[in-house]
Amino acid sequence: MWGENRLTRMLGIRYPVIQAGMAGGAAMPELVAAVSEAGGLGTLGAGYLSPEGIREAIREIRSRTDRPFAVNLLVTQEPSPSAEELQRGRELLAPVQREMGLEPGEPARYAPSFAAQMEVLVEEKIPVFSFTFAIPEQKWLNRLKEEGTILIGTATTVREGKLLEAAGVDLVTAQGAEAGGHRGTFAGTYEQGMVGTMALVPQLVDGIGLPVIAAGGIMDGRGLAAALALGAEGVQMGTAFLTCTESGAHEVHQAQILEGTEDSTVVTRAFSGKPARGIRNRFIDQLAGREEEIPPYPVQNALTREIRQAAARRKDPERMSLWAGQGLRLSRRQGAGELVHQVVTEAEAVWKRFGDQKG
Ligand SMILES: Cc1cc2nc3c(=O)[nH]c(=O)nc-3n(C[C@H](O)[C@H](O)[C@H](O)COP(=O)(O)O)c2cc1C
């Protein structure tokens, strides 16, 4: 039933199902390997990992599976915030820190060095590299290509898809507004990039010549069937994999997703300085209306790290970043391999219902 398409051929996978690379510890080797072993494409969420941590994780994935996998990075430049900007950001967080009994601390660094992370990916000759937030410098794309790595960029508009195509990527993820986590918008305002998956996918399919991966709100086989009907050649699912048994997401995060509903999430800059969709909580509400004072990513992300980590230790959902998409009622607790198989089986059932033998 599952024939090949450009995407499955390029990626060397059986089913057109990609587990999103989710930075922050959810998408680690156990989950990645389980998805790849099941015939999908697992992705290491390496955005916040140190270069050495990335190398270790890649080796761990390779010890668990011979199948292709991806590594995902957040294209980030070293920031140089002004003293004033930092002061404003710290003042904004002071009441939260007081309530939590935390001393305001100095972040060791804002984000890992992107160049050092990329060196590891080149050295390790990874099968697939996916990225978001920007387009990496051409030299990195060329070096990865020389090692045979397939490149996947993230677009939230057709314009961004065209820029990615011109940069020479192999596939483009269409990240709809429903998607959990950070927005990948890099050419335009975040509001311009808030295009729903249903509207974005077919327009991107028409606008570029590369295979398109649909992402945002896809949780089951109905979502996969719908994405393929819109012209996508595969799907990328994040939230759906967060509650799988191999997920590294915090138990409180998982519980909130399993209990969440279609209206539980909001897009906020409160945690990281970059718009991201997550389950609304007290921290988001406390910073609402003060968007102007929040320093940009990754500065705010570093300033809130201590708050988020302390909240996680205390199992306090009100101060944790609970990134999730809008498909919350469809989340399930099961093995990641089981989810991949269930999604493709459900999609087959949809086609059967339509009396179509599509593959
Ligand atoms: C917890 C979480 C973390 C995420 N981290 C990343 C990331 O590091 N890199 C990335 O490209 N996308 C990241 N995303 C976005 C996903 O790639 C994808 O666009 C999104 O999960 C799709 O929507 P869905 O969650 O409704 O499936 C993240 C999403 C979530 C839920």
Tab-separated table of C-alpha atoms and ligand atoms in Angstrom:
chain	number	residue	atom	x	y	z
A	1	MET	CA	0.000	0.000	0.000
A	2	TRP	CA	2.829	2.439	0.861
A	3	GLY	CA	4.506	3.193	-2.427
A	4	GLU	CA	7.573	5.360	-2.634
A	5	ASN	CA	7.553	9.070	-3.287
A	6	ARG	CA	10.346	11.617	-3.668
A	7	LEU	CA	10.493	12.157	0.077
A	8	THR	CA	10.725	8.508	1.121
A	9	ARG	CA	13.345	7.868	-1.595
A	10	MET	CA	15.476	10.881	-0.610
A	11	LEU	CA	15.326	10.054	3.084
A	12	GLY	CA	15.551	6.284	2.652
A	13	ILE	CA	12.508	5.597	4.841
A	14	ARG	CA	9.467	3.353	4.505
A	15	TYR	CA	6.695	5.640	5.773
A	16	PRO	CA	6.469	9.411	5.182
A	17	VAL	CA	6.312	10.154	8.910
A	18	ILE	CA	8.962	12.361	10.532
A	19	GLN	CA	9.285	12.896	14.264
A	20	ALA	CA	10.129	16.558	14.821
A	21	GLY	CA	13.479	17.425	16.321
A	22	MET	CA	12.499	19.048	19.586
A	23	ALA	CA	15.176	20.888	21.521
A	24	GLY	CA	15.070	20.693	25.302
A	25	GLY	CA	15.413	16.973	25.952
A	26	ALA	CA	12.217	15.506	24.479
A	27	ALA	CA	13.690	14.160	21.232
A	28	MET	CA	16.717	12.227	22.404
A	29	PRO	CA	18.294	8.995	21.055
A	30	GLU	CA	15.739	6.564	22.500
A	31	LEU	CA	12.830	8.295	20.761
A	32	VAL	CA	14.766	8.977	17.551
A	33	ALA	CA	15.856	5.349	17.192
A	34	ALA	CA	12.356	3.999	17.963
A	35	VAL	CA	10.819	6.116	15.183
A	36	SER	CA	13.516	5.257	12.639
A	37	GLU	CA	13.334	1.549	13.524
A	38	ALA	CA	9.571	1.669	12.873
A	39	GLY	CA	10.153	2.967	9.329
A	40	GLY	CA	9.711	6.705	9.934
A	41	LEU	CA	12.448	9.316	10.376
A	42	GLY	CA	13.484	10.099	13.940
A	43	THR	CA	15.111	13.487	14.570
A	44	LEU	CA	17.493	14.432	17.362
A	45	GLY	CA	16.462	17.775	18.892
A	46	ALA	CA	20.004	19.069	19.199
A	47	GLY	CA	19.348	22.812	19.384
A	48	TYR	CA	20.378	23.262	23.014
A	49	LEU	CA	22.986	20.498	23.156
A	50	SER	CA	26.702	21.217	23.399
A	51	PRO	CA	28.820	20.047	20.452
A	52	GLU	CA	30.116	17.130	22.521
A	53	GLY	CA	26.601	16.296	23.681
A	54	ILE	CA	25.521	16.162	20.029
A	55	ARG	CA	28.369	13.829	19.105
A	56	GLU	CA	27.507	11.512	21.977
A	57	ALA	CA	23.807	11.501	21.067
A	58	ILE	CA	24.559	10.734	17.398
A	59	ARG	CA	26.709	7.785	18.436
A	60	GLU	CA	23.989	6.575	20.786
A	61	ILE	CA	21.432	6.700	17.958
A	62	ARG	CA	23.815	4.762	15.712
A	63	SER	CA	24.250	2.115	18.397
A	64	ARG	CA	20.467	1.692	18.514
A	65	THR	CA	19.581	1.678	14.817
A	66	ASP	CA	21.118	1.303	11.350
A	67	ARG	CA	18.262	3.265	9.799
A	68	PRO	CA	18.468	6.902	8.628
A	69	PHE	CA	17.840	9.640	11.192
A	70	ALA	CA	17.995	13.429	11.255
A	71	VAL	CA	19.626	15.999	13.515
A	72	ASN	CA	17.872	19.335	14.005
A	73	LEU	CA	19.493	22.642	14.942
A	74	LEU	CA	18.239	26.140	15.697
A	75	VAL	CA	20.133	28.573	13.464
A	76	THR	CA	21.269	31.084	16.066
A	77	GLN	CA	23.768	33.941	16.130
A	78	GLU	CA	25.666	34.881	19.261
A	79	PRO	CA	23.678	37.852	20.656
A	80	SER	CA	25.186	40.994	22.116
A	81	PRO	CA	22.417	42.570	24.193
A	82	SER	CA	22.915	46.051	25.631
A	83	ALA	CA	23.258	46.473	29.391
A	84	GLU	CA	19.948	48.340	29.364
A	85	GLU	CA	18.171	45.546	27.537
A	86	LEU	CA	19.484	43.008	30.011
A	87	GLN	CA	18.499	45.132	32.969
A	88	ARG	CA	14.923	45.498	31.649
A	89	GLY	CA	14.737	41.750	31.084
A	90	ARG	CA	15.991	40.991	34.589
A	91	GLU	CA	13.550	43.439	36.197
A	92	LEU	CA	10.718	41.769	34.342
A	93	LEU	CA	11.610	38.380	35.811
A	94	ALA	CA	12.467	39.572	39.331
A	95	PRO	CA	8.925	39.220	40.754
A	96	VAL	CA	8.686	35.656	39.434
A	97	GLN	CA	12.069	34.783	40.919
A	98	ARG	CA	11.046	36.305	44.254
A	99	GLU	CA	7.821	34.280	44.317
A	100	MET	CA	9.835	31.150	43.626
A	101	GLY	CA	12.546	32.002	46.166
A	102	LEU	CA	15.242	32.082	43.470
A	103	GLU	CA	18.296	34.353	43.392
A	104	PRO	CA	18.692	36.101	40.016
A	105	GLY	CA	21.715	34.427	38.388
A	106	GLU	CA	23.976	35.155	35.414
A	107	PRO	CA	23.555	32.763	32.489
A	108	ALA	CA	26.893	31.113	31.611
A	109	ARG	CA	26.131	31.672	27.916
A	110	TYR	CA	23.089	32.498	25.844
A	111	ALA	CA	23.185	29.545	23.448
A	112	PRO	CA	25.654	26.890	22.292
A	113	SER	CA	27.952	27.965	19.435
A	114	PHE	CA	26.130	27.195	16.181
A	115	ALA	CA	29.411	26.886	14.275
A	116	ALA	CA	30.779	24.356	16.776
A	117	GLN	CA	27.515	22.376	16.601
A	118	MET	CA	27.709	22.369	12.790
A	119	GLU	CA	31.318	21.128	12.795
A	120	VAL	CA	30.153	18.023	14.643
A	121	LEU	CA	27.358	17.380	12.141
A	122	VAL	CA	29.833	17.630	9.249
A	123	GLU	CA	32.343	15.361	10.991
A	124	GLU	CA	29.727	12.764	11.880
A	125	LYS	CA	28.396	12.616	8.274
A	126	ILE	CA	24.783	12.499	9.413
A	127	PRO	CA	22.110	11.219	7.006
A	128	VAL	CA	19.706	14.169	7.343
A	129	PHE	CA	19.986	17.721	8.739
A	130	SER	CA	16.916	19.817	9.486
A	131	PHE	CA	16.929	23.385	10.719
A	132	THR	CA	14.739	26.308	11.682
A	133	PHE	CA	14.883	30.061	12.553
A	134	ALA	CA	17.020	31.055	9.514
A	135	ILE	CA	19.047	29.637	6.641
A	136	PRO	CA	22.572	28.612	7.700
A	137	GLU	CA	25.470	30.186	5.840
A	138	GLN	CA	26.001	28.583	2.439
A	139	LYS	CA	29.373	27.146	3.455
A	140	TRP	CA	27.648	24.884	6.004
A	141	LEU	CA	25.047	23.673	3.516
A	142	ASN	CA	27.803	22.950	0.968
A	143	ARG	CA	29.935	21.064	3.457
A	144	LEU	CA	27.035	18.902	4.587
A	145	LYS	CA	26.085	18.188	0.982
A	146	GLU	CA	29.643	17.092	0.266
A	147	GLU	CA	29.210	14.520	3.042
A	148	GLY	CA	25.970	13.286	1.456
A	149	THR	CA	23.635	14.812	4.052
A	150	ILE	CA	20.057	15.568	2.951
A	151	LEU	CA	18.908	19.076	3.978
A	152	ILE	CA	15.464	20.065	5.283
A	153	GLY	CA	14.555	23.726	5.910
A	154	THR	CA	11.517	25.146	7.702
A	155	ALA	CA	9.128	27.631	6.032
A	156	THR	CA	6.062	29.386	7.402
A	157	THR	CA	5.287	31.197	4.126
A	158	VAL	CA	5.738	30.467	0.408
A	159	ARG	CA	8.321	33.253	0.266
A	160	GLU	CA	10.459	31.459	2.847
A	161	GLY	CA	10.036	28.201	0.918
A	162	LYS	CA	11.404	29.903	-2.201
A	163	LEU	CA	14.394	31.278	-0.272
A	164	LEU	CA	15.133	27.780	1.033
A	165	GLU	CA	14.820	26.315	-2.450
A	166	ALA	CA	17.246	28.947	-3.784
A	167	ALA	CA	19.698	28.069	-0.995
A	168	GLY	CA	19.756	24.488	-2.254
A	169	VAL	CA	17.884	22.507	0.399
A	170	ASP	CA	16.375	19.144	-0.607
A	171	LEU	CA	13.006	19.329	1.177
A	172	VAL	CA	10.940	22.007	2.896
A	173	THR	CA	8.796	21.658	6.014
A	174	ALA	CA	5.626	23.761	5.875
A	175	GLN	CA	5.147	24.755	9.505
A	176	GLY	CA	1.536	25.810	9.988
A	177	ALA	CA	0.277	28.136	12.715
A	178	GLU	CA	-1.107	25.179	14.689
A	179	ALA	CA	2.392	23.860	15.330
A	180	GLY	CA	3.791	23.465	18.808
A	181	GLY	CA	7.047	25.085	19.863
A	182	HIS	CA	8.906	27.950	18.220
A	183	ARG	CA	7.848	29.507	14.959
A	184	GLY	CA	10.411	29.136	12.201
A	185	THR	CA	9.517	32.455	10.559
A	186	PHE	CA	12.661	34.147	9.227
A	187	ALA	CA	11.550	36.419	6.373
A	188	GLY	CA	8.779	38.648	7.649
A	189	THR	CA	7.010	39.257	10.907
A	190	TYR	CA	5.815	36.428	13.101
A	191	GLU	CA	2.214	37.499	12.430
A	192	GLN	CA	2.756	37.127	8.663
A	193	GLY	CA	3.997	33.607	9.300
A	194	MET	CA	0.843	32.556	11.187
A	195	VAL	CA	-0.664	30.688	8.224
A	196	GLY	CA	-2.621	27.521	9.016
A	197	THR	CA	-1.331	24.154	7.806
A	198	MET	CA	-4.400	23.641	5.584
A	199	ALA	CA	-3.746	26.906	3.745
A	200	LEU	CA	0.072	26.805	3.726
A	201	VAL	CA	0.737	23.298	2.429
A	202	PRO	CA	-0.976	23.445	-0.992
A	203	GLN	CA	0.334	26.952	-1.664
A	204	LEU	CA	3.874	25.864	-0.851
A	205	VAL	CA	3.444	22.729	-2.980
A	206	ASP	CA	2.428	24.969	-5.901
A	207	GLY	CA	5.112	27.564	-5.173
A	208	ILE	CA	8.248	25.426	-5.084
A	209	GLY	CA	9.529	22.376	-6.903
A	210	LEU	CA	10.776	20.518	-3.826
A	211	PRO	CA	8.902	17.907	-1.786
A	212	VAL	CA	6.928	19.503	1.044
A	213	ILE	CA	6.538	18.107	4.562
A	214	ALA	CA	3.369	19.233	6.371
A	215	ALA	CA	3.714	20.153	10.066
A	216	GLY	CA	1.375	21.625	12.634
A	217	GLY	CA	-1.601	19.961	14.293
A	218	ILE	CA	-1.028	16.557	12.675
A	219	MET	CA	-1.624	13.869	15.287
A	220	ASP	CA	-3.039	10.786	13.553
A	221	GLY	CA	-3.710	9.031	10.254
A	222	ARG	CA	-6.457	11.474	9.309
A	223	GLY	CA	-3.855	14.231	9.478
A	224	LEU	CA	-1.409	12.222	7.361
A	225	ALA	CA	-4.071	11.441	4.743
A	226	ALA	CA	-5.158	15.092	4.662
A	227	ALA	CA	-1.557	16.313	4.281
A	228	LEU	CA	-0.947	13.953	1.360
A	229	ALA	CA	-4.244	15.040	-0.194
A	230	LEU	CA	-2.986	18.642	-0.044
A	231	GLY	CA	0.113	17.662	-1.996
A	232	ALA	CA	2.597	17.178	0.846
A	233	GLU	CA	4.828	14.126	0.487
A	234	GLY	CA	5.128	13.525	4.209
A	235	VAL	CA	4.313	14.853	7.664
A	236	GLN	CA	6.334	16.031	10.617
A	237	MET	CA	4.745	15.498	14.010
A	238	GLY	CA	6.013	16.993	17.259
A	239	THR	CA	3.318	17.064	19.923
A	240	ALA	CA	2.087	13.559	19.085
A	241	PHE	CA	5.533	12.124	19.887
A	242	LEU	CA	5.919	14.038	23.168
A	243	THR	CA	3.637	11.622	25.032
A	244	CYS	CA	5.211	8.455	23.649
A	245	THR	CA	6.920	6.143	26.132
A	246	GLU	CA	10.394	6.908	24.688
A	247	SER	CA	9.877	10.677	24.876
A	248	GLY	CA	12.224	12.627	27.124
A	249	ALA	CA	9.566	15.271	27.835
A	250	HIS	CA	9.005	15.973	31.541
A	251	GLU	CA	6.177	13.944	33.110
A	252	VAL	CA	4.303	17.172	33.959
A	253	HIS	CA	4.599	18.364	30.344
A	254	GLN	CA	3.257	15.004	29.131
A	255	ALA	CA	0.366	15.069	31.620
A	256	GLN	CA	-0.614	18.593	30.553
A	257	ILE	CA	-0.654	17.526	26.905
A	258	LEU	CA	-2.761	14.442	27.606
A	259	GLU	CA	-5.247	16.589	29.551
A	260	GLY	CA	-5.131	19.530	27.119
A	261	THR	CA	-7.784	20.656	24.671
A	262	GLU	CA	-7.813	22.520	21.341
A	263	ASP	CA	-7.904	25.887	23.124
A	264	SER	CA	-5.226	25.249	25.776
A	265	THR	CA	-2.321	26.810	23.872
A	266	VAL	CA	-1.210	30.347	23.070
A	267	VAL	CA	1.713	31.826	21.145
A	268	THR	CA	4.032	33.642	23.526
A	269	ARG	CA	7.463	35.287	23.645
A	270	ALA	CA	7.539	35.062	27.431
A	271	PHE	CA	9.868	32.090	27.833
A	272	SER	CA	12.432	32.567	25.105
A	273	GLY	CA	11.993	35.940	23.405
A	274	LYS	CA	10.808	34.233	20.209
A	275	PRO	CA	7.148	33.440	19.503
A	276	ALA	CA	6.362	29.830	20.370
A	277	ARG	CA	3.144	27.873	20.944
A	278	GLY	CA	2.678	26.278	24.337
A	279	ILE	CA	0.069	25.506	26.969
A	280	ARG	CA	-0.991	28.698	28.677
A	281	ASN	CA	0.084	29.019	32.302
A	282	ARG	CA	0.743	31.547	35.031
A	283	PHE	CA	4.195	32.570	33.779
A	284	ILE	CA	2.794	33.459	30.347
A	285	ASP	CA	-0.043	35.425	31.954
A	286	GLN	CA	2.357	37.285	34.259
A	287	LEU	CA	4.347	38.607	31.280
A	288	ALA	CA	1.333	39.250	29.042
A	289	GLY	CA	1.139	42.835	27.816
A	290	ARG	CA	4.850	43.445	28.506
A	291	GLU	CA	6.126	42.035	25.204
A	292	GLU	CA	8.140	45.184	24.498
A	293	GLU	CA	10.312	44.646	27.559
A	294	ILE	CA	11.186	41.037	26.741
A	295	PRO	CA	14.684	40.734	25.233
A	296	PRO	CA	14.914	38.821	21.956
A	297	TYR	CA	15.853	35.141	21.603
A	298	PRO	CA	18.169	33.639	22.805
A	299	VAL	CA	18.715	36.203	25.575
A	300	GLN	CA	15.301	35.733	27.225
A	301	ASN	CA	15.679	31.972	26.865
A	302	ALA	CA	18.872	32.150	28.901
A	303	LEU	CA	17.395	34.560	31.466
A	304	THR	CA	14.404	32.268	32.128
A	305	ARG	CA	16.455	29.043	32.213
A	306	GLU	CA	16.776	28.964	35.978
A	307	ILE	CA	13.050	29.591	36.454
A	308	ARG	CA	12.149	26.816	34.009
A	309	GLN	CA	14.597	24.360	35.511
A	310	ALA	CA	13.508	25.062	39.094
A	311	ALA	CA	9.861	24.673	38.038
A	312	ALA	CA	10.661	21.342	36.396
A	313	ARG	CA	12.407	20.099	39.547
A	314	ARG	CA	9.368	21.166	41.597
A	315	LYS	CA	6.958	19.663	39.048
A	316	ASP	CA	5.263	23.047	38.772
A	317	PRO	CA	3.390	23.367	35.452
A	318	GLU	CA	2.750	27.075	36.051
A	319	ARG	CA	6.381	28.076	35.379
A	320	MET	CA	7.514	25.448	32.880
A	321	SER	CA	7.537	25.974	29.111
A	322	LEU	CA	4.901	23.464	28.004
A	323	TRP	CA	5.386	23.651	24.229
A	324	ALA	CA	2.570	21.943	22.356
A	325	GLY	CA	0.479	22.291	19.191
A	326	GLN	CA	-3.277	22.629	18.849
A	327	GLY	CA	-4.079	18.930	18.364
A	328	LEU	CA	-3.990	18.165	22.073
A	329	ARG	CA	-7.173	16.112	22.387
A	330	LEU	CA	-5.699	13.644	19.890
A	331	SER	CA	-2.613	12.886	21.973
A	332	ARG	CA	-2.081	9.297	23.057
A	333	ARG	CA	0.235	7.429	25.362
A	334	GLN	CA	1.973	4.605	23.492
A	335	GLY	CA	5.304	3.497	22.062
A	336	ALA	CA	6.709	5.698	19.291
A	337	GLY	CA	6.923	2.764	16.870
A	338	GLU	CA	3.317	1.944	17.654
A	339	LEU	CA	2.347	5.553	16.895
A	340	VAL	CA	4.101	5.440	13.499
A	341	HIS	CA	2.293	2.206	12.584
A	342	GLN	CA	-1.019	3.464	13.897
A	343	VAL	CA	-0.756	6.688	11.883
A	344	VAL	CA	-0.084	4.854	8.614
A	345	THR	CA	-2.786	2.242	9.308
A	346	GLU	CA	-5.311	4.982	10.047
A	347	ALA	CA	-4.364	6.816	6.850
A	348	GLU	CA	-4.941	3.604	4.896
A	349	ALA	CA	-8.395	3.339	6.496
A	350	VAL	CA	-9.182	6.883	5.342
A	351	TRP	CA	-8.306	6.019	1.759
A	352	LYS	CA	-10.315	2.824	1.956
A	353	ARG	CA	-13.279	4.885	3.086
A	354	PHE	CA	-12.850	7.081	0.022
A	355	GLY	CA	-12.507	3.978	-2.151
A	356	ASP	CA	-9.139	5.209	-3.367
A	357	GLN	CA	-6.096	2.969	-3.811
A	358	LYS	CA	-3.608	5.794	-3.375
A	359	GLY	CA	-0.091	4.850	-2.258
B	1	LIG	C1	8.334	20.671	22.536
B	1	LIG	C2	8.613	21.145	21.140
B	1	LIG	C3	9.898	21.537	20.813
B	1	LIG	C4	10.201	21.907	19.496
B	1	LIG	N1	11.491	22.198	19.181
B	1	LIG	C5	11.833	22.375	17.891
B	1	LIG	C6	13.209	22.453	17.495
B	1	LIG	O1	14.120	22.392	18.322
B	1	LIG	N2	13.475	22.599	16.180
B	1	LIG	C7	12.484	22.635	15.221
B	1	LIG	O2	12.804	22.733	14.025
B	1	LIG	N3	11.191	22.597	15.565
B	1	LIG	C8	10.844	22.433	16.867
B	1	LIG	N4	9.525	22.311	17.204
B	1	LIG	C9	8.496	22.451	16.153
B	1	LIG	C10	8.327	21.147	15.387
B	1	LIG	O3	9.399	20.983	14.476
B	1	LIG	C11	7.032	21.101	14.543
B	1	LIG	O4	6.972	22.207	13.672
B	1	LIG	C12	5.779	21.073	15.375
B	1	LIG	O5	5.920	20.226	16.484
B	1	LIG	C13	4.614	20.603	14.523
B	1	LIG	O6	3.404	20.817	15.184
B	1	LIG	P1	2.716	19.761	16.191
B	1	LIG	O7	3.453	19.945	17.485
B	1	LIG	O8	1.321	20.203	16.244
B	1	LIG	O9	2.932	18.391	15.625
B	1	LIG	C14	9.185	21.951	18.512
B	1	LIG	C15	7.887	21.588	18.866
B	1	LIG	C16	7.581	21.185	20.152
B	1	LIG	C17	6.182	20.760	20.473
